């Protein structure tokens, strides 16, 4: 089932210091405007049983291109920053339900199925999709959150249909904890027993280089001060974050 596409060993290590290879399906279970997501399995280096060994994973790639390592720089940066701030949120505020982010690991494609083969034509007929994998392109291997995830807070801070006080407070906390430097939103994932598991966050930041309101320290989705203002326009404080400072009227002038 997962022997059709395969990666080399990841260049990044997980929280336990382990590297993994991934085998994954022929067709993506999700294609968005930006990404194609494939379901697979990951295996530890030299058969070592790291925390993720033999676990189900998501293999993420760009839908309309064949990315290289540098194309994932902002994605990795946002994921790591979100994970660090989530750990502080969990530690300092001790919410009933923790916030956790998937830590992606980059890997180069070893083998990719041939879409022009007979089996390729058959699969495309029954599972039409646009992404065509290429040997040598760089993908990211991360936690499988399920084929259906929930949008809790959009990139602009708009609250999704499954509103969560904890995730609302987490976004507010990130602005307060970083001394008004950034806000994390774009919170999509699943709620599991005792925690939210999230991936692909968006970070809006005030530029660290010149202190301007122009963003993109964290990539093209970083809308700078405009993104931070947008988040707080939609934000409603709750019992977790009500005593945290909020932006003054100067923010909106």
PDB file of C-alpha atoms in Angstrom:
ATOM      1  CA  UNK A   1       0.000   0.000   0.000  1.00  0.00           C
ATOM      2  CA  UNK A   2       2.848   2.402   0.828  1.00  0.00           C
ATOM      3  CA  UNK A   3       5.564   1.013  -1.463  1.00  0.00           C
ATOM      4  CA  UNK A   4       4.957   3.136  -4.536  1.00  0.00           C
ATOM      5  CA  UNK A   5       6.756   6.423  -3.867  1.00  0.00           C
ATOM      6  CA  UNK A   6       9.781   6.563  -1.588  1.00  0.00           C
ATOM      7  CA  UNK A   7      12.140   9.126  -0.086  1.00  0.00           C
ATOM      8  CA  UNK A   8      15.747   8.964   0.928  1.00  0.00           C
ATOM      9  CA  UNK A   9      16.562   9.433   4.606  1.00  0.00           C
ATOM     10  CA  UNK A  10      15.368  12.773   5.988  1.00  0.00           C
ATOM     11  CA  UNK A  11      18.055  15.423   6.357  1.00  0.00           C
ATOM     12  CA  UNK A  12      16.403  16.702   9.538  1.00  0.00           C
ATOM     13  CA  UNK A  13      16.082  14.799  12.799  1.00  0.00           C
ATOM     14  CA  UNK A  14      12.993  14.519  14.977  1.00  0.00           C
ATOM     15  CA  UNK A  15      12.722  15.411  18.659  1.00  0.00           C
ATOM     16  CA  UNK A  16      14.532  12.170  19.561  1.00  0.00           C
ATOM     17  CA  UNK A  17      17.384  12.793  17.120  1.00  0.00           C
ATOM     18  CA  UNK A  18      16.180  10.158  14.640  1.00  0.00           C
ATOM     19  CA  UNK A  19      15.970  10.258  10.836  1.00  0.00           C
ATOM     20  CA  UNK A  20      13.394   8.450   8.696  1.00  0.00           C
ATOM     21  CA  UNK A  21      12.595   7.223   5.224  1.00  0.00           C
ATOM     22  CA  UNK A  22       9.023   7.362   3.964  1.00  0.00           C
ATOM     23  CA  UNK A  23       7.053   5.222   1.513  1.00  0.00           C
ATOM     24  CA  UNK A  24       3.758   6.667   0.375  1.00  0.00           C
ATOM     25  CA  UNK A  25       0.757   6.256  -1.883  1.00  0.00           C
ATOM     26  CA  UNK A  26       0.510   6.979  -5.598  1.00  0.00           C
ATOM     27  CA  UNK A  27      -2.074   9.759  -5.336  1.00  0.00           C
ATOM     28  CA  UNK A  28      -2.607  12.596  -2.872  1.00  0.00           C
ATOM     29  CA  UNK A  29      -5.464  12.504  -0.402  1.00  0.00           C
ATOM     30  CA  UNK A  30      -5.613  16.316  -0.522  1.00  0.00           C
ATOM     31  CA  UNK A  31      -4.679  18.814  -3.215  1.00  0.00           C
ATOM     32  CA  UNK A  32      -5.004  22.506  -2.409  1.00  0.00           C
ATOM     33  CA  UNK A  33      -3.883  25.504  -4.437  1.00  0.00           C
ATOM     34  CA  UNK A  34      -0.477  25.278  -2.745  1.00  0.00           C
ATOM     35  CA  UNK A  35       0.130  21.701  -1.582  1.00  0.00           C
ATOM     36  CA  UNK A  36      -0.368  18.042  -2.382  1.00  0.00           C
ATOM     37  CA  UNK A  37      -0.563  15.723   0.641  1.00  0.00           C
ATOM     38  CA  UNK A  38       0.115  11.983   0.451  1.00  0.00           C
ATOM     39  CA  UNK A  39      -0.462   9.304   3.079  1.00  0.00           C
ATOM     40  CA  UNK A  40       2.476   7.067   3.894  1.00  0.00           C
ATOM     41  CA  UNK A  41       4.573   5.247   6.486  1.00  0.00           C
ATOM     42  CA  UNK A  42       7.938   6.212   7.928  1.00  0.00           C
ATOM     43  CA  UNK A  43      10.790   3.953   8.990  1.00  0.00           C
ATOM     44  CA  UNK A  44      13.739   4.732  11.222  1.00  0.00           C
ATOM     45  CA  UNK A  45      17.353   4.853  10.046  1.00  0.00           C
ATOM     46  CA  UNK A  46      18.991   1.409   9.904  1.00  0.00           C
ATOM     47  CA  UNK A  47      15.822  -0.060  11.392  1.00  0.00           C
ATOM     48  CA  UNK A  48      16.228   1.965  14.574  1.00  0.00           C
ATOM     49  CA  UNK A  49      12.909   2.414  16.309  1.00  0.00           C
ATOM     50  CA  UNK A  50      12.683   6.179  16.737  1.00  0.00           C
ATOM     51  CA  UNK A  51       9.494   7.708  18.070  1.00  0.00           C
ATOM     52  CA  UNK A  52       7.991   7.848  14.568  1.00  0.00           C
ATOM     53  CA  UNK A  53       9.196   4.442  13.336  1.00  0.00           C
ATOM     54  CA  UNK A  54       6.503   2.422  11.545  1.00  0.00           C
ATOM     55  CA  UNK A  55       4.026   5.274  12.014  1.00  0.00           C
ATOM     56  CA  UNK A  56       1.551   6.707   9.539  1.00  0.00           C
ATOM     57  CA  UNK A  57       2.739  10.029   8.126  1.00  0.00           C
ATOM     58  CA  UNK A  58       1.842  12.770   5.695  1.00  0.00           C
ATOM     59  CA  UNK A  59       4.240  13.562   2.868  1.00  0.00           C
ATOM     60  CA  UNK A  60       3.733  17.176   1.797  1.00  0.00           C
ATOM     61  CA  UNK A  61       4.980  18.758  -1.413  1.00  0.00           C
ATOM     62  CA  UNK A  62       4.205  21.796  -3.546  1.00  0.00           C
ATOM     63  CA  UNK A  63       1.465  21.047  -6.041  1.00  0.00           C
ATOM     64  CA  UNK A  64       2.694  23.106  -8.973  1.00  0.00           C
ATOM     65  CA  UNK A  65       6.481  22.763  -8.752  1.00  0.00           C
ATOM     66  CA  UNK A  66       9.319  20.444  -7.740  1.00  0.00           C
ATOM     67  CA  UNK A  67      10.735  22.051  -4.593  1.00  0.00           C
ATOM     68  CA  UNK A  68      14.324  21.991  -3.419  1.00  0.00           C
ATOM     69  CA  UNK A  69      15.547  22.297   0.177  1.00  0.00           C
ATOM     70  CA  UNK A  70      15.534  26.112   0.191  1.00  0.00           C
ATOM     71  CA  UNK A  71      11.905  26.189  -0.916  1.00  0.00           C
ATOM     72  CA  UNK A  72      10.923  24.844   2.501  1.00  0.00           C
ATOM     73  CA  UNK A  73      12.901  27.399   4.538  1.00  0.00           C
ATOM     74  CA  UNK A  74       9.896  29.508   5.570  1.00  0.00           C
ATOM     75  CA  UNK A  75       7.723  26.429   6.175  1.00  0.00           C
ATOM     76  CA  UNK A  76      10.343  24.963   8.508  1.00  0.00           C
ATOM     77  CA  UNK A  77      10.883  28.313  10.239  1.00  0.00           C
ATOM     78  CA  UNK A  78       7.173  28.819  10.920  1.00  0.00           C
ATOM     79  CA  UNK A  79       6.697  25.247  12.157  1.00  0.00           C
ATOM     80  CA  UNK A  80       9.653  25.452  14.554  1.00  0.00           C
ATOM     81  CA  UNK A  81       8.683  28.890  15.891  1.00  0.00           C
ATOM     82  CA  UNK A  82       5.112  27.727  16.465  1.00  0.00           C
ATOM     83  CA  UNK A  83       6.293  24.581  18.270  1.00  0.00           C
ATOM     84  CA  UNK A  84       8.566  26.600  20.574  1.00  0.00           C
ATOM     85  CA  UNK A  85       5.843  29.095  21.458  1.00  0.00           C
ATOM     86  CA  UNK A  86       3.306  26.317  21.968  1.00  0.00           C
ATOM     87  CA  UNK A  87       5.673  24.693  24.475  1.00  0.00           C
ATOM     88  CA  UNK A  88       5.876  27.989  26.391  1.00  0.00           C
ATOM     89  CA  UNK A  89       2.099  28.404  26.267  1.00  0.00           C
ATOM     90  CA  UNK A  90       1.582  24.886  27.605  1.00  0.00           C
ATOM     91  CA  UNK A  91       4.206  25.339  30.316  1.00  0.00           C
ATOM     92  CA  UNK A  92       3.215  28.770  31.568  1.00  0.00           C
ATOM     93  CA  UNK A  93      -0.557  28.639  31.277  1.00  0.00           C
ATOM     94  CA  UNK A  94      -1.085  24.909  31.719  1.00  0.00           C
ATOM     95  CA  UNK A  95      -4.293  24.762  29.661  1.00  0.00           C
ATOM     96  CA  UNK A  96      -6.521  21.765  30.028  1.00  0.00           C
ATOM     97  CA  UNK A  97      -5.793  20.885  26.410  1.00  0.00           C
ATOM     98  CA  UNK A  98      -2.245  21.427  25.104  1.00  0.00           C
ATOM     99  CA  UNK A  99      -1.306  22.955  21.760  1.00  0.00           C
ATOM    100  CA  UNK A 100       1.194  20.968  19.679  1.00  0.00           C
ATOM    101  CA  UNK A 101       2.593  21.432  16.188  1.00  0.00           C
ATOM    102  CA  UNK A 102       3.830  18.801  13.794  1.00  0.00           C
ATOM    103  CA  UNK A 103       7.602  19.045  13.297  1.00  0.00           C
ATOM    104  CA  UNK A 104       8.321  18.518   9.576  1.00  0.00           C
ATOM    105  CA  UNK A 105      11.399  16.678   8.316  1.00  0.00           C
ATOM    106  CA  UNK A 106      12.760  17.329   4.815  1.00  0.00           C
ATOM    107  CA  UNK A 107      13.701  14.458   2.519  1.00  0.00           C
ATOM    108  CA  UNK A 108      14.669  14.064  -1.116  1.00  0.00           C
ATOM    109  CA  UNK A 109      12.593  11.799  -3.352  1.00  0.00           C
ATOM    110  CA  UNK A 110      14.287   8.483  -4.153  1.00  0.00           C
ATOM    111  CA  UNK A 111      11.691   6.898  -6.459  1.00  0.00           C
ATOM    112  CA  UNK A 112       8.508   8.365  -7.944  1.00  0.00           C
ATOM    113  CA  UNK A 113       5.845   6.471  -9.878  1.00  0.00           C
ATOM    114  CA  UNK A 114       5.562   7.006 -13.609  1.00  0.00           C
ATOM    115  CA  UNK A 115       2.310   8.770 -14.518  1.00  0.00           C
ATOM    116  CA  UNK A 116       2.809   7.802 -18.174  1.00  0.00           C
ATOM    117  CA  UNK A 117       2.813   4.062 -17.480  1.00  0.00           C
ATOM    118  CA  UNK A 118      -0.243   1.840 -17.913  1.00  0.00           C
ATOM    119  CA  UNK A 119      -0.875   1.741 -14.181  1.00  0.00           C
ATOM    120  CA  UNK A 120      -0.397   5.505 -14.164  1.00  0.00           C
ATOM    121  CA  UNK A 121      -3.149   6.054 -16.731  1.00  0.00           C
ATOM    122  CA  UNK A 122      -5.472   3.751 -14.805  1.00  0.00           C
ATOM    123  CA  UNK A 123      -4.868   5.551 -11.500  1.00  0.00           C
ATOM    124  CA  UNK A 124      -5.340   8.975 -13.081  1.00  0.00           C
ATOM    125  CA  UNK A 125      -8.617   7.818 -14.567  1.00  0.00           C
ATOM    126  CA  UNK A 126      -9.983   6.779 -11.172  1.00  0.00           C
ATOM    127  CA  UNK A 127      -8.054   9.236  -8.958  1.00  0.00           C
ATOM    128  CA  UNK A 128      -7.489  12.370 -11.064  1.00  0.00           C
ATOM    129  CA  UNK A 129      -4.951  14.806  -9.628  1.00  0.00           C
ATOM    130  CA  UNK A 130      -2.534  17.437 -10.907  1.00  0.00           C
ATOM    131  CA  UNK A 131       0.632  16.756  -8.917  1.00  0.00           C
ATOM    132  CA  UNK A 132       3.381  14.835 -10.713  1.00  0.00           C
ATOM    133  CA  UNK A 133       6.189  13.794  -8.391  1.00  0.00           C
ATOM    134  CA  UNK A 134       9.759  13.829  -9.621  1.00  0.00           C
ATOM    135  CA  UNK A 135      12.807  11.984  -8.367  1.00  0.00           C
ATOM    136  CA  UNK A 136      15.092  14.421  -6.592  1.00  0.00           C
ATOM    137  CA  UNK A 137      12.409  16.893  -5.518  1.00  0.00           C
ATOM    138  CA  UNK A 138      12.360  17.669  -1.805  1.00  0.00           C
ATOM    139  CA  UNK A 139       9.264  16.883   0.263  1.00  0.00           C
ATOM    140  CA  UNK A 140       8.495  17.177   3.968  1.00  0.00           C
ATOM    141  CA  UNK A 141       7.475  14.248   6.160  1.00  0.00           C
ATOM    142  CA  UNK A 142       5.217  15.087   9.097  1.00  0.00           C
ATOM    143  CA  UNK A 143       2.496  13.723  11.357  1.00  0.00           C
ATOM    144  CA  UNK A 144      -0.616  12.354   9.693  1.00  0.00           C
ATOM    145  CA  UNK A 145      -3.481  14.349  11.181  1.00  0.00           C
ATOM    146  CA  UNK A 146      -6.201  12.578   9.258  1.00  0.00           C
ATOM    147  CA  UNK A 147      -7.693  13.116   5.831  1.00  0.00           C
ATOM    148  CA  UNK A 148     -10.081  15.709   7.261  1.00  0.00           C
ATOM    149  CA  UNK A 149      -8.853  18.556   9.462  1.00  0.00           C
ATOM    150  CA  UNK A 150     -10.597  21.542  11.031  1.00  0.00           C
ATOM    151  CA  UNK A 151      -9.807  25.209  10.449  1.00  0.00           C
ATOM    152  CA  UNK A 152      -9.844  26.875  13.855  1.00  0.00           C
ATOM    153  CA  UNK A 153      -8.359  30.263  12.940  1.00  0.00           C
ATOM    154  CA  UNK A 154      -7.667  31.439   9.386  1.00  0.00           C
ATOM    155  CA  UNK A 155      -4.539  33.241   8.140  1.00  0.00           C
ATOM    156  CA  UNK A 156      -6.324  36.557   8.681  1.00  0.00           C
ATOM    157  CA  UNK A 157      -7.475  35.619  12.192  1.00  0.00           C
ATOM    158  CA  UNK A 158     -11.052  34.829  11.189  1.00  0.00           C
ATOM    159  CA  UNK A 159     -12.502  32.284  13.599  1.00  0.00           C
ATOM    160  CA  UNK A 160     -13.491  29.021  11.927  1.00  0.00           C
ATOM    161  CA  UNK A 161     -16.668  27.035  12.566  1.00  0.00           C
ATOM    162  CA  UNK A 162     -14.983  25.006  15.328  1.00  0.00           C
ATOM    163  CA  UNK A 163     -14.071  27.837  17.670  1.00  0.00           C
ATOM    164  CA  UNK A 164     -11.637  27.105  20.497  1.00  0.00           C
ATOM    165  CA  UNK A 165     -10.921  29.359  23.475  1.00  0.00           C
ATOM    166  CA  UNK A 166      -7.554  27.654  23.880  1.00  0.00           C
ATOM    167  CA  UNK A 167      -6.413  28.406  20.328  1.00  0.00           C
ATOM    168  CA  UNK A 168      -7.798  31.941  20.500  1.00  0.00           C
ATOM    169  CA  UNK A 169      -5.755  32.441  23.671  1.00  0.00           C
ATOM    170  CA  UNK A 170      -2.696  30.853  22.074  1.00  0.00           C
ATOM    171  CA  UNK A 171      -2.721  33.418  19.252  1.00  0.00           C
ATOM    172  CA  UNK A 172      -3.021  36.261  21.781  1.00  0.00           C
ATOM    173  CA  UNK A 173      -0.265  34.705  23.901  1.00  0.00           C
ATOM    174  CA  UNK A 174       2.200  34.609  20.996  1.00  0.00           C
ATOM    175  CA  UNK A 175       1.894  38.385  20.525  1.00  0.00           C
ATOM    176  CA  UNK A 176       2.307  39.048  24.251  1.00  0.00           C
ATOM    177  CA  UNK A 177       5.147  36.566  24.837  1.00  0.00           C
ATOM    178  CA  UNK A 178       7.234  37.872  21.913  1.00  0.00           C
ATOM    179  CA  UNK A 179       6.905  41.497  23.070  1.00  0.00           C
ATOM    180  CA  UNK A 180       4.448  42.362  20.318  1.00  0.00           C
ATOM    181  CA  UNK A 181       6.740  41.024  17.580  1.00  0.00           C
ATOM    182  CA  UNK A 182       4.448  38.405  16.017  1.00  0.00           C
ATOM    183  CA  UNK A 183       1.127  36.574  16.042  1.00  0.00           C
ATOM    184  CA  UNK A 184       0.603  32.939  15.084  1.00  0.00           C
ATOM    185  CA  UNK A 185      -2.641  32.070  13.310  1.00  0.00           C
ATOM    186  CA  UNK A 186      -3.643  29.902  10.357  1.00  0.00           C
ATOM    187  CA  UNK A 187      -4.393  27.165  12.886  1.00  0.00           C
ATOM    188  CA  UNK A 188      -5.611  23.990  11.194  1.00  0.00           C
ATOM    189  CA  UNK A 189      -5.518  20.451  12.531  1.00  0.00           C
ATOM    190  CA  UNK A 190      -7.332  18.041  14.798  1.00  0.00           C
ATOM    191  CA  UNK A 191      -8.311  17.778  18.441  1.00  0.00           C
ATOM    192  CA  UNK A 192      -7.145  14.594  20.105  1.00  0.00           C
ATOM    193  CA  UNK A 193      -7.317  13.407  23.685  1.00  0.00           C
ATOM    194  CA  UNK A 194      -5.566  16.050  25.746  1.00  0.00           C
ATOM    195  CA  UNK A 195      -4.205  18.175  22.905  1.00  0.00           C
ATOM    196  CA  UNK A 196      -4.655  19.950  19.606  1.00  0.00           C
ATOM    197  CA  UNK A 197      -2.333  18.717  16.828  1.00  0.00           C
ATOM    198  CA  UNK A 198      -1.719  21.416  14.217  1.00  0.00           C
ATOM    199  CA  UNK A 199       0.379  21.978  11.100  1.00  0.00           C
ATOM    200  CA  UNK A 200       1.262  24.660   8.530  1.00  0.00           C
ATOM    201  CA  UNK A 201       0.833  27.758  10.759  1.00  0.00           C
ATOM    202  CA  UNK A 202       0.961  31.337   9.487  1.00  0.00           C
ATOM    203  CA  UNK A 203       3.035  33.942  11.306  1.00  0.00           C
ATOM    204  CA  UNK A 204       2.507  37.689  10.960  1.00  0.00           C
ATOM    205  CA  UNK A 205       5.471  39.661  12.256  1.00  0.00           C
ATOM    206  CA  UNK A 206       6.926  43.130  12.610  1.00  0.00           C
ATOM    207  CA  UNK A 207      10.218  43.135  10.733  1.00  0.00           C
ATOM    208  CA  UNK A 208      13.147  42.399  13.016  1.00  0.00           C
ATOM    209  CA  UNK A 209      15.553  44.264  10.717  1.00  0.00           C
ATOM    210  CA  UNK A 210      14.069  47.757  10.596  1.00  0.00           C
ATOM    211  CA  UNK A 211      11.121  47.657  12.980  1.00  0.00           C
ATOM    212  CA  UNK A 212       8.728  48.443  10.153  1.00  0.00           C
ATOM    213  CA  UNK A 213       5.257  47.020   9.792  1.00  0.00           C
ATOM    214  CA  UNK A 214       6.255  45.226   6.597  1.00  0.00           C
ATOM    215  CA  UNK A 215       6.293  41.474   7.141  1.00  0.00           C
ATOM    216  CA  UNK A 216       7.754  38.465   5.322  1.00  0.00           C
ATOM    217  CA  UNK A 217      10.312  37.572   7.993  1.00  0.00           C
ATOM    218  CA  UNK A 218       8.232  34.365   7.958  1.00  0.00           C
ATOM    219  CA  UNK A 219       7.497  34.079   4.255  1.00  0.00           C
ATOM    220  CA  UNK A 220       4.964  35.373   1.726  1.00  0.00           C
ATOM    221  CA  UNK A 221       1.977  34.730   4.006  1.00  0.00           C
ATOM    222  CA  UNK A 222       3.489  37.052   6.637  1.00  0.00           C
ATOM    223  CA  UNK A 223       1.444  40.251   6.273  1.00  0.00           C
ATOM    224  CA  UNK A 224       3.339  42.137   8.946  1.00  0.00           C
ATOM    225  CA  UNK A 225       1.490  44.666  11.086  1.00  0.00           C
ATOM    226  CA  UNK A 226      -1.567  44.396   8.846  1.00  0.00           C
ATOM    227  CA  UNK A 227      -1.772  40.673   9.665  1.00  0.00           C
ATOM    228  CA  UNK A 228      -1.418  41.317  13.406  1.00  0.00           C
ATOM    229  CA  UNK A 229      -4.155  43.971  13.290  1.00  0.00           C
ATOM    230  CA  UNK A 230      -6.403  41.620  11.334  1.00  0.00           C
ATOM    231  CA  UNK A 231      -5.979  38.884  13.958  1.00  0.00           C
ATOM    232  CA  UNK A 232      -6.994  41.196  16.814  1.00  0.00           C
ATOM    233  CA  UNK A 233      -9.972  42.553  14.886  1.00  0.00           C
ATOM    234  CA  UNK A 234     -11.460  39.064  14.919  1.00  0.00           C
ATOM    235  CA  UNK A 235     -10.098  38.039  18.334  1.00  0.00           C
ATOM    236  CA  UNK A 236     -12.336  37.857  21.387  1.00  0.00           C
ATOM    237  CA  UNK A 237     -10.586  37.410  24.716  1.00  0.00           C
ATOM    238  CA  UNK A 238     -11.683  34.597  27.011  1.00  0.00           C
ATOM    239  CA  UNK A 239     -10.857  33.467  30.537  1.00  0.00           C
ATOM    240  CA  UNK A 240      -7.397  32.272  29.489  1.00  0.00           C
ATOM    241  CA  UNK A 241      -6.155  35.480  27.867  1.00  0.00           C
ATOM    242  CA  UNK A 242      -8.406  38.211  29.277  1.00  0.00           C
ATOM    243  CA  UNK A 243      -5.647  39.622  31.499  1.00  0.00           C
ATOM    244  CA  UNK A 244      -3.049  39.761  28.732  1.00  0.00           C
ATOM    245  CA  UNK A 245      -2.259  43.177  27.209  1.00  0.00           C
ATOM    246  CA  UNK A 246      -3.950  43.967  23.908  1.00  0.00           C
ATOM    247  CA  UNK A 247      -2.952  46.364  21.123  1.00  0.00           C
ATOM    248  CA  UNK A 248      -3.707  50.033  21.760  1.00  0.00           C
ATOM    249  CA  UNK A 249      -5.648  52.299  19.425  1.00  0.00           C
ATOM    250  CA  UNK A 250      -2.299  53.391  17.948  1.00  0.00           C
ATOM    251  CA  UNK A 251      -2.152  50.032  16.216  1.00  0.00           C
ATOM    252  CA  UNK A 252      -5.219  50.866  14.180  1.00  0.00           C
ATOM    253  CA  UNK A 253      -4.368  54.450  13.259  1.00  0.00           C
TER     254      UNK A 253
END
